[in-house]
Every structure is written in C-alpha cells, then in structure tokens.
CSV table of C-alpha atoms in Angstrom, one decimal:
chain,number,residue,atom,x,y,z
A,1,MET,CA,-33.0,30.3,11.3
A,2,LYS,CA,-34.7,32.4,8.6
A,3,LYS,CA,-31.2,33.7,7.4
A,4,ALA,CA,-30.0,30.2,6.9
A,5,GLY,CA,-33.1,29.2,5.0
A,6,LEU,CA,-32.5,32.0,2.6
A,7,LEU,CA,-29.1,30.9,2.1
A,8,LEU,CA,-30.1,27.4,1.4
A,9,GLU,CA,-32.6,28.8,-1.2
A,10,ALA,CA,-30.0,31.1,-2.8
A,11,VAL,CA,-27.4,28.4,-3.4
A,12,LYS,CA,-29.8,25.5,-4.2
A,13,VAL,CA,-28.4,23.2,-1.3
A,14,SER,CA,-29.9,19.9,-1.2
A,15,PRO,CA,-32.2,19.0,1.7
A,16,LEU,CA,-30.0,15.9,1.9
A,17,ILE,CA,-27.3,18.0,3.6
A,18,GLU,CA,-27.7,18.3,7.3
A,19,LYS,CA,-27.3,21.8,8.7
A,20,VAL,CA,-26.1,21.2,12.5
A,21,SER,CA,-25.2,23.7,15.0
A,22,ASP,CA,-25.9,22.1,18.4
A,23,HIS,CA,-23.0,20.0,19.9
A,24,LYS,CA,-25.7,17.1,21.2
A,25,ASP,CA,-27.2,17.0,17.6
A,26,PHE,CA,-23.8,16.8,16.1
A,27,LYS,CA,-22.8,13.9,18.5
A,28,LYS,CA,-26.2,12.1,17.8
A,29,LEU,CA,-25.5,12.5,13.9
A,30,LEU,CA,-22.1,10.9,14.3
A,31,ARG,CA,-23.5,8.2,16.6
A,32,THR,CA,-26.3,7.3,14.0
A,33,ARG,CA,-24.4,7.6,10.8
A,34,THR,CA,-21.2,5.7,10.1
A,35,ASN,CA,-19.9,7.6,7.1
A,36,VAL,CA,-20.1,11.5,7.4
A,37,LEU,CA,-18.5,14.4,5.5
A,38,VAL,CA,-18.8,17.8,7.5
A,39,LEU,CA,-18.3,21.0,5.8
A,40,TYR,CA,-17.1,23.7,8.4
A,41,THR,CA,-17.4,27.3,7.2
A,42,ASN,CA,-16.2,30.5,8.8
A,43,THR,CA,-19.2,32.3,7.7
A,44,ALA,CA,-22.5,31.7,6.1
A,45,SER,CA,-21.2,32.7,2.7
A,46,SER,CA,-17.7,31.2,2.7
A,47,GLY,CA,-19.2,27.8,1.9
A,48,ASP,CA,-21.1,28.8,-1.2
A,49,SER,CA,-19.0,27.0,-3.8
A,50,HIS,CA,-18.7,23.9,-1.6
A,51,LEU,CA,-22.4,23.6,-0.8
A,52,LYS,CA,-23.2,23.9,-4.5
A,53,LEU,CA,-21.1,20.9,-5.2
A,54,LEU,CA,-22.0,19.0,-2.2
A,55,SER,CA,-25.7,19.2,-3.0
A,56,ASP,CA,-24.9,17.1,-6.1
A,57,VAL,CA,-22.6,14.7,-4.3
A,58,ALA,CA,-25.3,14.3,-1.5
A,59,GLN,CA,-27.8,13.0,-4.2
A,60,ALA,CA,-25.4,10.6,-5.6
A,61,VAL,CA,-24.3,9.0,-2.4
A,62,LYS,CA,-27.9,8.8,-0.9
A,63,GLY,CA,-28.0,5.8,1.4
A,64,GLN,CA,-24.3,5.4,1.4
A,65,GLY,CA,-22.8,8.4,3.0
A,66,THR,CA,-24.1,11.6,4.9
A,67,ILE,CA,-23.0,15.2,4.4
A,68,ALA,CA,-23.3,17.7,7.0
A,69,TRP,CA,-22.8,21.6,7.3
A,70,VAL,CA,-21.7,23.7,10.4
A,71,ASN,CA,-21.5,27.2,10.0
A,72,CYS,CA,-19.0,28.4,12.6
A,73,GLY,CA,-20.0,32.0,12.1
A,74,ASP,CA,-23.2,31.8,13.8
A,75,PRO,CA,-23.3,31.8,17.7
A,76,GLU,CA,-24.4,28.1,18.2
A,77,GLY,CA,-22.1,27.0,15.4
A,78,ARG,CA,-19.2,28.9,17.0
A,79,LYS,CA,-19.6,26.8,20.2
A,80,LEU,CA,-19.8,23.6,18.4
A,81,CYS,CA,-16.7,24.4,16.4
A,82,LYS,CA,-14.9,25.2,19.6
A,83,LYS,CA,-15.8,22.0,21.2
A,84,VAL,CA,-14.5,20.1,18.3
A,85,LYS,CA,-11.4,22.2,17.9
A,86,VAL,CA,-12.1,23.2,14.3
A,87,ASP,CA,-11.2,26.7,13.0
A,88,PRO,CA,-12.0,27.2,9.3
A,89,GLY,CA,-11.1,30.8,9.6
A,90,SER,CA,-7.5,29.7,9.5
A,91,ARG,CA,-8.1,27.9,6.2
A,92,ARG,CA,-7.9,29.5,2.7
A,93,GLY,CA,-11.4,30.0,1.5
A,94,GLY,CA,-12.8,29.9,5.0
A,95,ALA,CA,-13.8,26.2,4.7
A,96,GLU,CA,-12.7,22.9,5.9
A,97,LEU,CA,-13.9,19.4,5.2
A,98,LEU,CA,-13.5,16.7,7.7
A,99,HIS,CA,-14.5,13.0,7.6
A,100,TYR,CA,-16.0,11.0,10.3
A,101,LYS,CA,-16.1,7.1,10.3
A,102,ASP,CA,-18.1,5.0,12.9
A,103,GLY,CA,-18.6,8.0,15.2
A,104,THR,CA,-15.1,9.3,15.3
A,105,PHE,CA,-12.8,11.5,13.3
A,106,HIS,CA,-11.3,9.6,10.3
A,107,THR,CA,-9.3,12.1,8.2
A,108,GLU,CA,-9.1,15.5,6.6
A,109,TYR,CA,-10.6,15.6,3.1
A,110,ASN,CA,-7.5,16.7,1.0
A,111,ARG,CA,-8.7,15.3,-2.5
A,112,PRO,CA,-9.6,17.5,-5.4
A,113,ALA,CA,-13.1,19.3,-4.8
A,114,THR,CA,-14.8,17.6,-7.8
A,115,PHE,CA,-17.9,15.7,-8.0
A,116,LYS,CA,-16.2,12.5,-9.1
A,117,SER,CA,-13.5,12.7,-6.4
A,118,MET,CA,-16.0,13.3,-3.6
A,119,VAL,CA,-18.5,10.5,-4.7
A,120,ALA,CA,-15.5,8.1,-5.0
A,121,PHE,CA,-14.2,9.2,-1.5
A,122,LEU,CA,-17.6,8.7,0.1
A,123,LYS,CA,-18.3,5.4,-1.3
A,124,ASP,CA,-14.9,4.3,-0.1
A,125,PRO,CA,-13.5,6.6,2.4
A,126,SER,CA,-10.6,4.3,3.3
A,127,GLY,CA,-9.7,3.4,-0.4
A,128,PRO,CA,-7.2,4.9,-2.6
A,129,SER,CA,-7.7,8.2,-4.5
A,130,LEU,CA,-8.6,8.1,-8.1
A,131,TRP,CA,-5.6,7.4,-10.4
A,132,GLU,CA,-6.4,10.2,-12.8
A,133,GLU,CA,-6.1,12.6,-9.8
A,134,ASN,CA,-2.4,12.0,-9.5
A,135,PRO,CA,-0.4,14.7,-11.4
A,136,GLU,CA,2.3,12.3,-12.2
A,137,ALA,CA,-0.2,10.1,-14.2
A,138,LYS,CA,-1.1,13.2,-16.5
A,139,ASP,CA,0.4,11.3,-19.5
A,140,VAL,CA,-1.8,8.2,-19.0
A,141,VAL,CA,-5.1,8.4,-21.0
A,142,HIS,CA,-7.7,7.7,-18.3
A,143,ILE,CA,-10.9,6.0,-19.6
A,144,GLU,CA,-14.1,6.2,-17.7
A,145,THR,CA,-16.9,4.5,-19.8
A,146,GLU,CA,-17.0,1.7,-22.4
A,147,LYS,CA,-18.1,4.3,-25.0
A,148,ASP,CA,-14.8,6.3,-24.4
A,149,PHE,CA,-12.9,3.1,-24.5
A,150,ARG,CA,-14.5,2.4,-28.1
A,151,LYS,CA,-14.0,5.9,-29.3
A,152,LEU,CA,-10.2,5.8,-28.4
A,153,LEU,CA,-9.7,2.5,-30.3
A,154,LYS,CA,-11.5,3.9,-33.4
A,155,ARG,CA,-9.8,7.4,-33.6
A,156,GLU,CA,-6.2,6.5,-32.3
A,157,GLU,CA,-3.7,5.7,-35.2
A,158,ARG,CA,-0.8,5.2,-32.7
A,159,PRO,CA,-0.4,1.7,-30.7
A,160,VAL,CA,-2.2,1.6,-27.5
A,161,LEU,CA,-1.2,-0.4,-24.4
A,162,LEU,CA,-4.3,-0.4,-22.0
A,163,MET,CA,-4.0,-1.3,-18.5
A,164,PHE,CA,-7.4,-2.9,-17.1
A,165,TYR,CA,-7.1,-2.4,-13.5
A,166,ALA,CA,-9.0,-2.4,-10.0
A,167,PRO,CA,-8.5,0.5,-7.5
A,168,TRP,CA,-7.8,-1.9,-4.6
A,169,CYS,CA,-5.4,-4.3,-6.4
A,170,GLY,CA,-1.9,-4.3,-4.8
A,171,VAL,CA,0.0,-5.2,-8.0
A,172,CYS,CA,-2.0,-2.5,-9.7
A,173,LYS,CA,-0.7,0.0,-7.3
A,174,ARG,CA,2.7,-1.2,-7.6
A,175,MET,CA,2.6,-1.0,-11.5
A,176,GLN,CA,0.9,2.3,-11.7
A,177,PRO,CA,4.1,4.5,-11.1
A,178,ILE,CA,6.1,2.4,-13.6
A,179,PHE,CA,3.2,2.8,-16.2
A,180,GLN,CA,3.3,6.5,-15.5
A,181,GLN,CA,6.9,6.9,-16.1
A,182,ALA,CA,6.6,5.0,-19.4
A,183,ALA,CA,3.8,7.1,-20.6
A,184,THR,CA,5.8,10.3,-19.9
A,185,GLY,CA,8.8,8.8,-22.0
A,186,PRO,CA,8.6,9.0,-25.7
A,187,ARG,CA,5.4,11.0,-26.0
A,188,GLY,CA,3.8,10.7,-29.5
A,189,LYS,CA,5.0,7.3,-30.4
A,190,TYR,CA,2.4,5.5,-28.6
A,191,VAL,CA,-0.4,5.7,-26.0
A,192,LEU,CA,-0.6,4.2,-22.5
A,193,ALA,CA,-4.0,4.2,-21.1
A,194,GLY,CA,-5.8,3.0,-18.0
A,195,MET,CA,-9.4,1.8,-17.2
A,196,ASN,CA,-10.7,0.7,-14.0
A,197,VAL,CA,-12.8,-2.3,-15.0
A,198,HIS,CA,-13.8,-3.6,-11.5
A,199,PRO,CA,-17.3,-2.5,-11.6
A,200,ALA,CA,-20.0,-5.2,-12.7
A,201,GLU,CA,-20.9,-2.8,-15.7
A,202,PHE,CA,-17.6,-3.9,-17.4
A,203,ASP,CA,-18.0,-7.6,-17.1
A,204,GLY,CA,-18.7,-8.0,-20.9
A,205,LEU,CA,-15.5,-6.0,-21.6
A,206,LYS,CA,-13.5,-8.0,-19.3
A,207,GLN,CA,-14.7,-11.4,-20.9
A,208,GLU,CA,-14.0,-9.8,-24.4
A,209,PHE,CA,-10.4,-9.4,-23.5
A,210,ASN,CA,-9.8,-12.2,-21.2
A,211,VAL,CA,-9.4,-10.1,-18.1
A,212,LYS,CA,-9.1,-12.8,-15.4
A,213,GLY,CA,-7.2,-10.9,-13.0
A,214,TYR,CA,-5.7,-7.3,-12.1
A,215,PRO,CA,-3.8,-5.7,-13.8
A,216,THR,CA,-4.4,-7.1,-17.3
A,217,PHE,CA,-2.4,-5.3,-20.2
A,218,CYS,CA,-4.0,-5.4,-23.7
A,219,TYR,CA,-2.0,-4.2,-26.8
A,220,PHE,CA,-4.1,-2.7,-29.7
A,221,GLU,CA,-2.9,-1.5,-33.2
A,222,LYS,CA,-5.4,0.3,-35.2
A,223,GLY,CA,-8.2,-0.6,-33.0
A,224,LYS,CA,-7.4,-4.3,-33.1
A,225,PHE,CA,-6.2,-6.4,-29.9
A,226,LEU,CA,-3.2,-8.3,-30.8
A,227,HIS,CA,-1.7,-9.6,-27.5
A,228,HIS,CA,-1.0,-9.2,-23.9
A,229,TYR,CA,1.8,-7.6,-22.1
A,230,GLU,CA,2.9,-9.7,-19.0
A,231,ASN,CA,6.0,-8.4,-17.6
A,232,TYR,CA,4.6,-7.5,-14.1
A,233,GLY,CA,8.0,-7.2,-12.5
A,234,GLY,CA,9.5,-5.1,-15.2
A,235,THR,CA,10.5,-1.3,-15.3
A,236,ALA,CA,9.3,1.7,-17.1
A,237,GLU,CA,12.2,1.1,-19.5
A,238,ASP,CA,11.0,-2.4,-20.2
A,239,ILE,CA,7.6,-1.3,-21.2
A,240,ALA,CA,9.1,1.4,-23.4
A,241,ASP,CA,11.4,-1.4,-25.1
A,242,TRP,CA,8.5,-3.7,-25.4
A,243,MET,CA,6.5,-0.9,-27.2
A,244,LYS,CA,9.2,-0.5,-29.8
A,245,SER,CA,8.8,-4.1,-30.8
A,246,PRO,CA,5.5,-5.5,-29.3
A,247,ARG,CA,5.5,-9.4,-29.3
A,248,PRO,CA,3.2,-11.9,-27.7
A,249,PRO,CA,4.1,-13.5,-24.3
A,250,GLN,CA,6.7,-16.1,-24.7
A,251,PRO,CA,6.1,-19.5,-23.4
A,252,LYS,CA,7.6,-20.0,-20.0
A,253,THR,CA,11.0,-21.9,-20.0
A,254,PRO,CA,10.3,-25.0,-18.1
A,255,GLU,CA,12.0,-25.1,-14.7
A,256,VAL,CA,15.2,-27.2,-14.4
A,257,PRO,CA,14.5,-30.2,-12.2
A,258,TRP,CA,16.9,-30.8,-9.0
A,259,PRO,CA,19.3,-33.4,-10.6
A,260,GLU,CA,18.9,-36.2,-8.3
A,261,THR,CA,21.5,-38.4,-9.9
A,262,ASP,CA,24.2,-35.6,-9.0
A,263,SER,CA,22.8,-34.8,-5.6
A,264,GLN,CA,23.2,-36.4,-2.1
A,265,VAL,CA,19.9,-35.1,-1.1
A,266,PHE,CA,17.2,-37.8,-0.8
A,267,HIS,CA,14.2,-36.8,-3.0
A,268,LEU,CA,10.8,-38.1,-1.3
A,269,THR,CA,7.6,-38.9,-2.7
A,270,ASP,CA,4.0,-38.9,-1.4
A,271,GLU,CA,4.1,-42.7,-1.3
A,272,GLY,CA,7.6,-43.2,0.2
A,273,PHE,CA,7.6,-40.2,2.7
A,274,ASP,CA,6.5,-42.2,5.9
A,275,SER,CA,8.6,-45.2,5.3
A,276,PHE,CA,11.7,-42.9,4.7
A,277,LEU,CA,11.1,-41.3,8.0
A,278,GLU,CA,10.7,-44.8,9.7
A,279,GLU,CA,14.2,-45.7,8.4
A,280,HIS,CA,15.8,-42.4,9.4
A,281,PRO,CA,15.0,-41.2,12.9
A,282,ALA,CA,16.4,-37.9,12.3
A,283,ALA,CA,15.7,-36.1,9.1
A,284,LEU,CA,15.7,-32.5,7.7
A,285,VAL,CA,13.2,-32.1,5.0
A,286,MET,CA,13.1,-29.1,2.4
A,287,PHE,CA,9.7,-28.5,0.9
A,288,TYR,CA,10.3,-26.4,-2.3
A,289,ALA,CA,8.9,-25.4,-5.7
A,290,PRO,CA,11.2,-25.5,-8.8
A,291,TRP,CA,10.2,-21.9,-9.7
A,292,CYS,CA,11.0,-20.5,-6.2
A,293,GLY,CA,13.9,-17.9,-6.3
A,294,HIS,CA,14.9,-18.6,-2.7
A,295,CYS,CA,14.7,-22.3,-3.3
A,296,LYS,CA,17.2,-22.0,-6.2
A,297,LYS,CA,19.5,-19.8,-4.0
A,298,MET,CA,19.5,-22.3,-1.3
A,299,LYS,CA,19.8,-25.6,-3.5
A,300,PRO,CA,23.7,-25.6,-3.6
A,301,GLU,CA,24.1,-25.1,0.1
A,302,TYR,CA,21.5,-27.8,0.9
A,303,ASP,CA,23.3,-30.2,-1.7
A,304,GLU,CA,26.6,-29.3,0.1
A,305,ALA,CA,25.3,-30.0,3.4
A,306,ALA,CA,23.7,-33.3,2.4
A,307,ARG,CA,27.2,-34.3,1.0
A,308,VAL,CA,28.7,-33.9,4.3
A,309,LEU,CA,25.9,-35.2,6.5
A,310,ASN,CA,24.6,-38.2,4.5
A,311,ARG,CA,28.1,-39.9,3.7
A,312,ALA,CA,29.5,-39.5,7.3
A,313,SER,CA,29.9,-42.6,9.1
A,314,ASP,CA,28.7,-41.0,12.6
A,315,SER,CA,26.1,-38.7,10.6
A,316,PRO,CA,23.4,-37.1,13.1
A,317,GLY,CA,20.9,-37.5,10.3
A,318,VAL,CA,20.0,-37.1,6.9
A,319,VAL,CA,18.8,-34.4,4.5
A,320,ALA,CA,15.9,-34.8,2.1
A,321,ALA,CA,13.7,-32.7,-0.1
A,322,VAL,CA,10.2,-32.7,-1.2
A,323,ASP,CA,8.9,-31.0,-4.6
A,324,SER,CA,5.6,-29.6,-3.4
A,325,THR,CA,4.2,-29.0,-7.0
A,326,LEU,CA,4.4,-32.7,-7.6
A,327,GLN,CA,4.1,-34.2,-4.1
A,328,LYS,CA,1.0,-32.5,-3.1
A,329,ALA,CA,-0.6,-34.9,-0.7
A,330,VAL,CA,2.5,-34.9,1.9
A,331,SER,CA,2.8,-30.9,1.4
A,332,GLU,CA,-0.8,-30.4,2.1
A,333,ARG,CA,-0.7,-32.7,5.3
A,334,PHE,CA,2.0,-30.5,6.5
A,335,LYS,CA,0.4,-27.3,5.5
A,336,ILE,CA,3.1,-26.2,3.4
A,337,SER,CA,2.2,-22.5,2.2
A,338,GLY,CA,5.5,-20.9,1.3
A,339,PHE,CA,8.8,-21.9,0.0
A,340,PRO,CA,11.3,-23.1,0.9
A,341,THR,CA,9.9,-24.5,4.1
A,342,VAL,CA,12.4,-26.7,6.2
A,343,LYS,CA,11.2,-29.1,8.8
A,344,TYR,CA,13.0,-31.4,11.1
A,345,PHE,CA,11.5,-34.8,11.8
A,346,GLU,CA,12.5,-36.9,14.9
A,347,ARG,CA,11.3,-40.6,14.8
A,348,GLY,CA,8.6,-39.5,12.2
A,349,GLU,CA,7.3,-36.5,14.3
A,350,ASP,CA,7.3,-33.1,12.9
A,351,LYS,CA,9.3,-31.4,15.6
A,352,TYR,CA,10.7,-28.1,14.3
A,353,THR,CA,9.9,-25.7,11.3
A,354,LEU,CA,13.3,-23.8,10.7
A,355,PRO,CA,13.0,-20.6,8.7
A,356,HIS,CA,16.4,-19.5,9.7
A,357,LEU,CA,18.4,-22.6,8.2
A,358,ARG,CA,19.6,-21.4,4.6
A,359,SER,CA,23.4,-22.0,4.6
A,360,LYS,CA,25.4,-25.3,4.6
A,361,ASP,CA,27.2,-24.4,8.0
A,362,LYS,CA,23.9,-23.5,9.7
A,363,ILE,CA,22.2,-26.9,8.5
A,364,ILE,CA,25.3,-28.9,9.6
A,365,GLU,CA,25.4,-27.1,13.0
A,366,PHE,CA,21.8,-27.6,13.5
A,367,MET,CA,21.9,-31.4,12.7
A,368,HIS,CA,24.6,-32.0,15.2
A,369,ASN,CA,22.8,-30.1,17.8
A,370,PRO,CA,18.9,-29.8,17.0
A,371,GLU,CA,17.2,-27.5,19.2
A,372,ALA,CA,14.2,-25.3,18.9
A,373,PRO,CA,14.7,-22.4,16.7
A,374,PRO,CA,14.6,-18.8,18.4
A,375,PRO,CA,11.3,-17.0,18.2
A,376,PRO,CA,11.0,-14.8,15.2
A,377,GLU,CA,11.6,-11.2,16.0
A,378,ARG,CA,8.5,-9.2,15.6
A,379,SER,CA,8.9,-6.4,12.8
A,380,TRP,CA,8.3,-2.8,13.9
A,381,GLU,CA,5.1,-3.0,11.7
A,382,ASP,CA,3.6,-5.9,13.6
A,383,GLN,CA,4.1,-4.1,16.9
A,384,PRO,CA,1.2,-2.0,18.1
A,385,SER,CA,2.1,1.8,17.9
A,386,SER,CA,0.9,5.0,16.6
A,387,VAL,CA,3.5,5.2,14.0
A,388,SER,CA,2.1,5.1,10.3
A,389,HIS,CA,4.0,2.4,8.2
A,390,LEU,CA,4.0,3.6,4.5
A,391,GLY,CA,5.3,2.3,1.4
A,392,LEU,CA,5.6,3.5,-2.2
A,393,GLU,CA,1.7,2.8,-3.0
A,394,ASP,CA,0.6,5.2,-0.2
A,395,PHE,CA,3.3,7.3,0.8
A,396,ARG,CA,2.5,10.5,-1.2
A,397,GLU,CA,-1.3,10.2,-0.6
A,398,ALA,CA,-0.9,9.8,3.2
A,399,LEU,CA,1.4,12.6,3.6
A,400,LYS,CA,-0.9,15.2,1.6
A,401,LYS,CA,-3.4,14.8,4.3
A,402,LYS,CA,-1.0,16.0,7.1
A,403,LYS,CA,0.2,19.5,7.9
A,404,HIS,CA,3.4,18.2,9.6
A,405,ALA,CA,4.9,14.7,9.0
A,406,LEU,CA,8.0,13.4,10.5
A,407,VAL,CA,9.0,10.3,8.5
A,408,MET,CA,11.7,7.8,9.5
A,409,PHE,CA,13.4,6.0,6.6
A,410,TYR,CA,14.9,3.0,8.2
A,411,ALA,CA,16.4,-0.6,7.5
A,412,PRO,CA,15.3,-3.2,9.9
A,413,TRP,CA,18.9,-4.6,10.5
A,414,CYS,CA,20.3,-1.1,11.3
A,415,PRO,CA,21.4,-0.7,15.0
A,416,HIS,CA,20.9,3.2,15.1
A,417,CYS,CA,17.3,2.4,13.6
A,418,LYS,CA,16.5,0.0,16.4
A,419,ASN,CA,17.8,2.4,19.1
A,420,ALA,CA,15.5,5.2,17.6
A,421,VAL,CA,12.3,3.1,17.2
A,422,PRO,CA,11.1,3.2,20.7
A,423,HIS,CA,11.7,7.0,21.1
A,424,PHE,CA,10.0,7.6,17.8
A,425,SER,CA,7.2,5.4,18.7
A,426,THR,CA,6.7,7.3,22.0
A,427,ALA,CA,6.5,10.7,20.2
A,428,ALA,CA,3.9,9.3,17.8
A,429,GLU,CA,1.9,8.2,20.7
A,430,VAL,CA,1.9,11.7,22.2
A,431,PHE,CA,0.5,13.2,19.1
A,432,ARG,CA,-1.8,10.2,18.2
A,433,ASP,CA,-5.2,12.5,18.5
A,434,ASP,CA,-3.7,15.4,16.5
A,435,ARG,CA,-5.2,14.8,13.1
A,436,LYS,CA,-3.0,17.2,11.5
A,437,ILE,CA,0.4,15.4,12.7
A,438,VAL,CA,1.8,12.1,11.7
A,439,TYR,CA,5.0,10.1,12.7
A,440,ALA,CA,5.5,7.8,9.7
A,441,ALA,CA,8.2,5.1,9.0
A,442,VAL,CA,9.4,3.7,5.5
A,443,ASP,CA,11.2,0.3,5.4
A,444,CYS,CA,13.8,1.0,2.7
A,445,THR,CA,14.8,-2.6,2.3
A,446,ARG,CA,11.3,-3.6,0.9
A,447,GLY,CA,10.7,-4.0,-2.9
A,448,GLN,CA,9.5,-0.9,-4.3
A,449,ASN,CA,10.2,1.2,-1.3
A,450,GLN,CA,13.8,1.2,-2.3
A,451,GLU,CA,13.1,3.4,-5.1
A,452,LEU,CA,11.1,5.6,-3.1
A,453,CYS,CA,13.8,5.8,-0.5
A,454,LYS,CA,16.1,6.9,-3.3
A,455,GLN,CA,13.6,9.6,-4.5
A,456,GLU,CA,13.6,11.0,-1.1
A,457,GLY,CA,17.3,11.6,-0.9
A,458,VAL,CA,17.8,8.7,1.6
A,459,GLU,CA,21.6,7.9,1.7
A,460,GLY,CA,22.0,6.3,5.1
A,461,TYR,CA,20.0,4.8,7.9
A,462,PRO,CA,17.9,6.1,9.6
A,463,THR,CA,17.1,9.4,7.9
A,464,PHE,CA,14.4,11.7,9.2
A,465,ASN,CA,12.6,14.0,6.8
A,466,HIS,CA,10.0,16.7,7.8
A,467,TYR,CA,7.1,17.2,5.1
A,468,ASN,CA,4.4,19.8,5.1
A,469,TYR,CA,1.2,18.6,3.2
A,470,GLY,CA,3.4,16.0,1.3
A,471,LYS,CA,6.1,18.5,0.4
A,472,PHE,CA,9.7,18.1,1.7
A,473,VAL,CA,10.8,20.8,4.0
A,474,GLU,CA,14.1,19.7,5.7
A,475,LYS,CA,16.0,16.9,7.3
A,476,TYR,CA,15.7,16.4,10.9
A,477,ASN,CA,19.2,16.2,12.4
A,478,GLY,CA,18.2,16.6,16.1
A,479,ASP,CA,18.3,14.6,19.1
A,480,ARG,CA,17.0,10.9,18.4
A,481,GLY,CA,15.5,10.5,21.7
A,482,GLU,CA,11.8,11.0,22.5
A,483,THR,CA,12.6,14.5,23.8
A,484,GLY,CA,14.1,15.4,20.5
A,485,PHE,CA,11.2,13.9,18.4
A,486,ILE,CA,8.5,15.5,20.6
A,487,GLY,CA,10.2,19.0,20.9
A,488,PHE,CA,10.7,19.2,17.2
A,489,MET,CA,6.9,18.7,16.5
A,490,ARG,CA,5.9,21.0,19.5
A,491,SER,CA,8.1,23.9,18.0
A,492,LEU,CA,6.4,23.4,14.6
A,493,ARG,CA,2.9,23.5,16.2
A,494,GLY,CA,3.9,26.5,18.2
A,495,ARG,CA,4.9,28.3,15.1
A,496,ASP,CA,1.6,27.5,13.5
A,497,GLN,CA,-0.2,29.1,16.5
A,498,GLU,CA,1.9,32.2,16.1
A,499,LYS,CA,0.8,32.6,12.4
A,500,VAL,CA,-2.8,32.2,13.3
A,501,VAL,CA,-2.7,35.0,16.0
A,502,LYS,CA,-0.7,37.3,13.7
A,503,ARG,CA,-3.3,36.6,10.8
A,504,LYS,CA,-6.1,37.5,13.2
A,505,GLU,CA,-4.3,40.7,14.5
A,506,GLU,CA,-3.8,41.7,10.9
A,507,LEU,CA,-7.5,41.2,10.2
C-alpha cells in the first residue's frame, strides 16, 4: 500500500482515480457507478503516462464519469485481472483501457489517448468519436471555439465553406465523408472547415448565421458571409464544382401538379372524400405528395390502372388519389406518415393498407381479387441477433475496436445471403461475450452503403471479409454454414493464444 502511495505521489495521480485491487470492491464500483473507465496495467510503472493524463480527465468529468486503476502486477490485482479475464501484459505498453456501462462491460477504449478525446468519450460513451480524430478528415479545418472561428475569417484570404454540425446528427455523419473528399481535392484554392455548434455556448453564433438545423453550410469570402450551400444529396465533386462558382441557393422549381384533366384517376378533397366513398363501394386511394420521388414513379402506372378500371363496364372498383400536402384533414384522419400510401376502402371502411401495390398489373389484379396483403418480411436488422449491423457512418469506428471482425456484405434479395443469415447469426451468438470479436453485416443496397461496399471490394453477394482492428486482412471463402463461420474465428483465436504463449516464453 505504501508503494502504491509513493507512485500516486510521484506521478501526481488525482485522488479522483479509484485504485481497486479486490474483486468485491470492483463489483461494487460497477454496481454503484454507471460510467466507468478502468485502466489495467501490467506493473505499477507501466501506467505512468496514462495515469498523468487520466488525472486531468478525471477532474474534467467529475460527476459524470469515474476512472479506476487496477495494477495487475500486485498479488491482489493479479487475482482480479484473472477473474475479469484481462491481460494488459499482452498489450503494447503493458496497459489496457476498458469501459463499463451500467454495471457491465461496454467497450474497449480505442480512441486517441488525448485529454479532449477521453473527456468527449466519458461524456458520451456511446456517441461518435470526434470528427477531427478521423485521419481521412485531416484536410478539413476543425474549429473548436468562437475565437478560432473569428480568427479564421479574419486571416483567411481564400474562400471558406464552413459546415456547422452536431456530432449526433445523421445527415451530418452522411455528409462528413463527402466533405472530407472535397477538402482533399484542389488544395490551396479554398478552405473547407467544420465546427460542432451543438453546445449552448454557440447559440449566438447559430442565430447570427441562421443555423436552424444540422448541418448548415455557410460560404465566406474575405471574412464576409455570402450565402448557404444546400445540396445535401450531392457528392464531393458537386461541392468542388460549386466552390468554383459559388452562388446562392436557387428557388425551388414548383412541383408539376398531377394533371387531372388528362387522368382517369379521381382526385379527392377533404370535403368530398366521404361522399365519394358512399358512391363507390370499392375504392383504391393513393395518398401522395407532389415532391415524392416514389409517387412520381408510380403515377404513370396508377394512371394506366385507372384507365383500365374506371372505364370498364364490369369494373370491380375505382382508383382515386389524395394530395396530402393540400388535403391535410383527411390525411391526418388516416394517419398518413409516408408517401405513397395506398389504401383500399370497402363501403367506406378503411380495410387494407397495401405497400406492395406499385405497378399497373398488381393494382388491377388486386382490385379483381381484394385480399389482405401478405405480412411484411422482417429485415435482418429487425430480427434479434448478436450480429452488428453497420453502415458507412459507423463501419470504420466499430471495427477499429475489435481484434477480429468477420463482415458479411449482402443484399436482402440475394438467395445465397438468405441461406447464410441463420448460420452467420448462430456464429455471432457463440462469440457474443468475447469483447474482441464481432460478426458484422452491411446491407450494400442501402444509400451510402453502396459506396462503402465498393470501397471494400465487394463484387458479389454475399462477400465475407476478415478485419483486424479495422484493417482488411483477407476474404473468407470457407464453408458458409455455422461450422465454417465458428471454426474460422476459433482458429484465429487459437493463433492469438499461441502468440501470447510464445511471447511469454521469449520473456
């Protein structure tokens, strides 16, 4: 105990860092604290550099998080480390940082060992890492304070496009990789900068530049704000092209209304909706928004189905439409939340909602034989399993934390993928308690994931890649049953253990 006290004094460790060596005390700590970062060291001295830093971090997160230290080198600490299966001696530097949330292990700390990063992590352990920590974002100028923001505008001669964002914002996460690529392009001609303005201290700044949502892009020339950039669905090339000739947002082109005169579709209003259903005992109604892309795609099919059904002498029913942006009362009454929504009414009763009706033939077929739609097939992500479902926004960050990751890149419609899913899920369940291993999946048909799958060399489905702390190692071409998936991971773990034994023998 005296020795530990001398060490604490030598490295000026904060009394806020809890020194733990007894297993009962450790369990009590996790039971009574909800947010705990634990430093495990191989010897008393191997944690010196971490302890100095963590002393400052502990002060900064006082009341929000707890930092503890376990020295696996002393007799009691060794017993504790064995019980919790931690071996810092196998790590470079003889130290390991693990985080516990609500009494159980949460994650290995794999972010940079910096004051700012650790404080951000302990304030939001499940949140994203800091944007400026991403090596791919090195060409973006990261601004931390309003003072730095004013300095940049005052000294910078080049045009500046500034992204005001919030770390939790989904659109921001999707835009960041695009913004990074644009920053890496024609260096020297302009500056792309990023600033997290979510904290309340930046409320004045947000008001000044009309930041009403995230992200908001502001363009400056010689320190003066000129206009916003609003192409949230664009590419890095779009940003680069816009910076060559910056211009204010163009007024949106008004949507072309559905031409009622050239259409056999009955267009309904709030006032006439109920009387129409009284006159027509069988009616298919499409609730739509003029700006909706899926609605625009469906309109010609819907028009053609109406032409066939509405004019037939033996028609089984009629086809109608409601513009939900204008006829709000009836849309609210039927709780319309997405477009298009197709509903079948029988004698005025809302009988079925039909998400699968999109083509002329399907619509006509249904109207001749109106039956309840098949129950929607649950997506893999919606099914309970130990598989981690990742996308472009969290793929790299999640894999950096795992020693071994087997990732299945798939398409929901692919038969071979469907066959592999239950076996892959079983393997994930076998290793669910191993914090260094993950079985992950990426749906390559989803938005930005298409670009991710392209980057990872996916040319067919399913593709299985093995990663080590986020770095691609090899493609898995073994058996696609649970035996193959489980055996592959066990062989990797066996190799790891052999290396540990060999290292100990060398010592």
